[in-house]
Amino acid sequence: MSFVIKLISYLPLPILYLISDILYLVARFILGYRKKVIDENLKFAFPEKSEKERKRIRNSFYRNFTDSFAETIKLLTISQIEFERRFEIVNSHYLDEVVNSGTSALMVSGHLFNWEMGVIGINQAIQAPVETVYLKVNNPFFDSLMNTVRTHFGGKVTEKKAFRRTMLTLAKSPRVVLLGSDQRPPSAEKRYKRDFLNRPAVFFEGAEFLSKKMNLHVIYGKMTKTKRGHYRYEMIKLAEPPFVGHYEHSITDQFCEMLEDNIRLQPDLYLWSHKRWKI
């Protein structure tokens, strides 16, 4: 199976987008993929928008959703030249500057398309070591496949539970740590509850804990799409030590505010099919 997928990844992206077009039609018109979940999420997030406007966002989401599959498959074999043509990273020097100063940096972002391009883009753009923390996928094949994608331009991937055992090395081995900070924590985890896009949601607070405990810089990755297959990823300073005077949950709150602004800029890029607000 992996051999077949790799062969497919050698196809030019415009050809892969033809496959995406078919998947889009199936997801939107035949399956109505998670339509109820998407519509409910959009209704809460954008009560000021008309039903027609929210429907337009939903349909554009389906397009971005299926395109993300084509793009992610392409990432298995994409050349550095083609990737740089399609993916612009702004202010990546912030990350190198922090690590060169002798400390680690936390890079936080949300699930806006195409976030996997953001992962390999950071590895391609900076000189500092990069470690991506991820939640393990139940299917071993896809778990391995995604980790192969994420390390296409180098870097290291660490499952979340394993990272808990190695995070103390952040002081001795300065590096950039990528965190997907908008994932919904399971009920067994320690969670922070706050409003997000007009209703209660729960958040991991890994960046909150690590930054304040170890005096680490926190940088937000702002994702925007300029046209089909082309993205812009901007590094924005979120917080930096010393954290004297910071209130409890200040890092998480700032992240949520920046992510909301990012989503409102291009709402069709967010992963609305996820049951994000399930408490």
Coordinates of C-alpha atoms in Angstrom, one line a residue:
M1 CA 0.0 0.0 0.0
S2 CA 2.7 2.5 0.9
F3 CA 4.5 1.7 -2.4
V4 CA 1.3 2.5 -4.3
I5 CA 0.7 5.8 -2.4
K6 CA 4.3 6.8 -3.1
L7 CA 3.9 6.1 -6.8
I8 CA 0.8 8.2 -6.8
S9 CA 2.7 11.0 -5.1
Y10 CA 5.0 11.3 -8.1
L11 CA 2.0 12.6 -10.1
P12 CA 2.0 16.3 -10.8
L13 CA -0.1 18.2 -8.3
P14 CA -2.6 19.4 -11.0
I15 CA -3.3 15.7 -11.7
L16 CA -3.8 15.0 -8.1
Y17 CA -6.2 17.9 -7.9
L18 CA -8.4 16.1 -10.5
I19 CA -8.7 13.2 -8.1
S20 CA -9.5 15.8 -5.4
D21 CA -12.2 17.2 -7.6
I22 CA -13.9 13.8 -7.7
L23 CA -13.6 13.4 -4.0
Y24 CA -15.0 16.8 -3.5
L25 CA -18.1 15.9 -5.5
V26 CA -18.5 12.7 -3.5
A27 CA -18.0 14.4 -0.1
R28 CA -20.4 17.3 -0.9
F29 CA -23.2 15.8 -3.0
I30 CA -23.2 12.1 -2.4
L31 CA -22.0 11.5 1.2
G32 CA -22.7 14.9 2.6
Y33 CA -19.6 14.2 4.8
R34 CA -20.3 15.2 8.4
K35 CA -22.7 17.9 7.1
K36 CA -24.6 18.1 10.3
V37 CA -21.4 18.6 12.4
I38 CA -20.1 21.2 10.0
D39 CA -23.3 23.2 9.8
E40 CA -23.7 23.2 13.6
N41 CA -20.1 24.3 14.1
L42 CA -20.5 27.1 11.6
K43 CA -23.8 28.3 13.1
F44 CA -22.2 28.7 16.5
A45 CA -19.0 30.3 15.2
F46 CA -20.7 32.8 12.8
P47 CA -24.2 33.6 14.1
E48 CA -23.9 37.0 12.3
K49 CA -23.6 35.3 8.9
S50 CA -26.6 34.3 6.8
E51 CA -27.4 30.7 6.1
K52 CA -26.3 31.2 2.5
E53 CA -22.9 32.6 3.7
R54 CA -22.4 29.7 6.0
K55 CA -23.3 27.2 3.3
R56 CA -20.7 28.9 1.0
I57 CA -18.1 28.4 3.8
R58 CA -19.1 24.7 4.1
N59 CA -18.8 24.1 0.4
S60 CA -15.4 25.8 0.3
F61 CA -14.3 23.7 3.3
Y62 CA -15.1 20.5 1.4
R63 CA -12.9 21.8 -1.4
N64 CA -10.0 22.5 1.0
F65 CA -10.6 19.3 2.8
T66 CA -10.2 17.1 -0.3
D67 CA -7.3 19.2 -1.6
S68 CA -5.5 18.6 1.6
F69 CA -5.4 14.8 0.8
A70 CA -3.9 15.5 -2.6
E71 CA -1.4 17.9 -1.2
T72 CA -0.4 15.6 1.7
I73 CA 0.2 12.7 -0.6
K74 CA 2.3 15.0 -2.8
L75 CA 4.4 15.9 0.2
L76 CA 5.9 12.4 0.3
T77 CA 8.0 13.1 -2.8
I78 CA 7.7 16.9 -3.4
S79 CA 11.0 18.6 -4.4
Q80 CA 12.4 21.4 -2.4
I81 CA 12.1 23.8 -5.4
E82 CA 8.4 23.0 -5.9
F83 CA 7.7 23.3 -2.2
E84 CA 9.3 26.7 -1.9
R85 CA 7.3 27.8 -4.9
R86 CA 4.0 26.8 -3.2
F87 CA 4.7 27.5 0.4
E88 CA 6.0 30.9 1.7
I89 CA 7.2 31.1 5.3
V90 CA 7.5 34.6 6.7
N91 CA 9.7 35.5 9.7
S92 CA 11.1 32.0 10.2
H93 CA 14.3 33.7 11.4
Y94 CA 12.5 34.2 14.8
L95 CA 12.9 30.5 15.5
D96 CA 16.6 30.3 14.6
E97 CA 17.3 33.4 16.7
V98 CA 15.7 31.9 19.8
V99 CA 17.5 28.6 19.5
N100 CA 20.8 30.3 18.7
S101 CA 20.5 32.3 21.9
G102 CA 20.6 29.0 23.8
T103 CA 16.9 28.3 24.6
S104 CA 14.1 26.3 23.0
A105 CA 11.1 27.8 21.2
L106 CA 7.5 26.6 21.1
M107 CA 5.7 26.9 17.9
V108 CA 1.9 26.8 18.2
S109 CA -0.7 26.6 15.5
G110 CA -4.2 25.4 14.7
H111 CA -5.7 22.9 12.2
L112 CA -6.0 25.2 9.2
F113 CA -5.3 23.8 5.8
N114 CA -2.8 22.7 5.0
W115 CA -1.2 22.3 8.4
E116 CA 1.0 19.4 7.3
M117 CA 2.7 21.7 4.9
G118 CA 3.4 23.9 7.8
V119 CA 5.2 21.1 9.6
I120 CA 7.5 20.2 6.8
G121 CA 7.9 23.9 5.9
I122 CA 9.4 24.7 9.2
N123 CA 11.9 21.8 8.8
Q124 CA 12.8 23.1 5.4
A125 CA 13.1 26.8 6.3
I126 CA 15.2 26.9 9.5
Q127 CA 18.6 25.6 10.6
A128 CA 17.6 24.8 14.2
P129 CA 16.6 21.2 15.1
V130 CA 12.8 20.7 14.9
E131 CA 10.7 18.3 16.9
T132 CA 7.0 17.8 16.1
V133 CA 4.8 16.5 18.9
Y134 CA 1.8 14.5 17.6
L135 CA -1.1 12.4 18.8
K136 CA -0.7 8.8 17.6
V137 CA -3.2 7.6 15.0
N138 CA -4.9 4.2 15.8
N139 CA -4.1 2.8 12.4
P140 CA -0.4 1.9 12.4
F141 CA -0.1 2.2 8.6
F142 CA -1.4 5.8 8.5
D143 CA 0.5 6.7 11.6
S144 CA 3.7 5.7 9.9
L145 CA 2.7 7.3 6.6
M146 CA 2.1 10.7 8.2
N147 CA 5.3 10.6 10.1
T148 CA 7.1 9.9 6.8
V149 CA 5.4 13.0 5.4
R150 CA 6.3 15.2 8.4
T151 CA 10.0 14.3 8.2
H152 CA 10.4 14.8 4.4
F153 CA 12.8 17.7 4.9
G154 CA 14.2 16.3 8.1
G155 CA 13.3 16.9 11.7
K156 CA 12.0 14.5 14.4
V157 CA 8.5 13.4 15.4
T158 CA 7.6 12.4 18.9
E159 CA 4.4 11.0 20.1
K160 CA 2.8 13.0 22.9
K161 CA 3.2 10.5 25.7
A162 CA 6.9 10.0 24.8
F163 CA 7.4 13.8 24.7
R164 CA 6.4 14.0 28.3
R165 CA 9.4 11.9 29.2
T166 CA 11.9 13.9 27.1
M167 CA 10.7 17.5 27.5
L168 CA 13.2 18.0 30.3
T169 CA 15.9 17.9 27.7
L170 CA 14.6 21.2 26.2
A171 CA 17.0 23.1 28.4
K172 CA 20.1 21.1 27.5
S173 CA 19.2 20.6 23.8
P174 CA 17.7 23.8 22.5
R175 CA 15.3 23.2 19.6
V176 CA 12.0 24.2 18.1
V177 CA 9.0 22.2 19.3
L178 CA 5.9 22.2 17.1
L179 CA 2.6 21.8 19.0
G180 CA -0.9 21.5 17.5
S181 CA -2.5 23.4 20.3
D182 CA -6.2 23.3 19.3
Q183 CA -6.7 19.6 19.6
R184 CA -9.5 18.5 22.0
P185 CA -7.9 16.7 25.0
P186 CA -9.6 13.5 26.2
S187 CA -11.5 13.6 29.5
A188 CA -8.6 11.8 31.3
E189 CA -6.2 14.7 30.5
K190 CA -5.8 17.9 32.5
R191 CA -7.9 20.4 30.4
Y192 CA -8.5 24.2 30.4
K193 CA -12.1 25.2 29.5
R194 CA -12.9 28.5 27.9
D195 CA -15.1 30.0 25.2
F196 CA -13.8 29.5 21.6
L197 CA -15.8 30.8 18.7
N198 CA -18.8 31.5 20.8
R199 CA -19.1 28.4 22.9
P200 CA -17.2 26.4 25.5
A201 CA -14.2 24.3 24.4
V202 CA -11.4 22.5 26.2
F203 CA -7.7 22.9 25.4
F204 CA -4.3 21.2 26.2
E205 CA -2.0 23.6 28.0
G206 CA 1.4 22.2 27.0
A207 CA 2.6 25.5 25.7
E208 CA 1.3 27.3 28.8
F209 CA 3.1 24.9 31.2
L210 CA 6.4 24.6 29.3
S211 CA 6.8 28.2 28.4
K212 CA 6.3 29.4 32.0
K213 CA 8.1 26.5 33.7
M214 CA 11.2 26.7 31.5
N215 CA 11.1 30.3 30.2
L216 CA 10.6 29.4 26.6
H217 CA 9.6 31.7 23.7
V218 CA 6.2 31.0 22.1
I219 CA 5.6 31.8 18.4
Y220 CA 2.2 31.4 16.6
G221 CA 2.0 30.1 13.0
K222 CA -0.6 32.1 11.0
M223 CA -1.8 30.1 8.0
T224 CA -3.4 31.7 5.0
K225 CA -4.1 30.4 1.5
T226 CA -3.2 32.7 -1.5
K227 CA -4.6 30.4 -4.2
R228 CA -5.1 26.7 -4.8
G229 CA -2.0 24.8 -3.8
H230 CA -0.2 28.0 -2.5
Y231 CA 0.0 29.0 1.1
R232 CA 1.6 31.7 3.3
Y233 CA 2.8 30.8 6.8
E234 CA 3.7 33.7 9.0
M235 CA 5.6 33.4 12.3
I236 CA 4.2 35.9 14.9
K237 CA 5.7 36.3 18.4
L238 CA 3.0 35.3 20.9
A239 CA 4.9 35.5 24.2
E240 CA 8.4 35.6 25.6
P241 CA 10.0 35.4 29.0
P242 CA 10.1 36.7 31.6
F243 CA 6.5 35.9 32.4
V244 CA 6.3 38.0 35.5
G245 CA 2.8 39.5 35.7
H246 CA 1.3 37.0 33.4
Y247 CA -2.1 35.7 34.7
E248 CA -3.0 32.0 34.8
H249 CA -3.8 30.6 31.3
S250 CA -2.5 33.8 29.6
I251 CA -0.5 31.9 26.9
T252 CA -3.5 29.7 26.0
D253 CA -5.9 32.6 26.0
Q254 CA -3.6 34.6 23.7
F255 CA -3.3 31.5 21.4
C256 CA -7.1 31.2 21.2
E257 CA -7.5 34.8 20.3
M258 CA -4.9 34.7 17.6
L259 CA -6.4 31.4 16.2
E260 CA -9.9 32.9 16.2
D261 CA -8.6 35.9 14.2
N262 CA -6.8 33.5 11.8
I263 CA -10.0 31.5 11.3
R264 CA -12.2 34.6 10.7
L265 CA -9.8 35.7 8.0
Q266 CA -10.4 32.6 5.9
P267 CA -13.0 30.5 7.7
D268 CA -13.1 27.8 5.0
L269 CA -9.6 26.7 6.0
Y270 CA -10.5 25.4 9.4
L271 CA -11.3 21.8 10.2
W272 CA -15.0 22.2 10.8
S273 CA -15.8 18.5 10.5
H274 CA -14.0 17.8 13.7
K275 CA -16.2 17.5 16.9
R276 CA -14.0 20.2 18.5
W277 CA -16.6 21.5 21.0
K278 CA -17.5 18.1 22.5
I279 CA -16.7 18.6 26.2

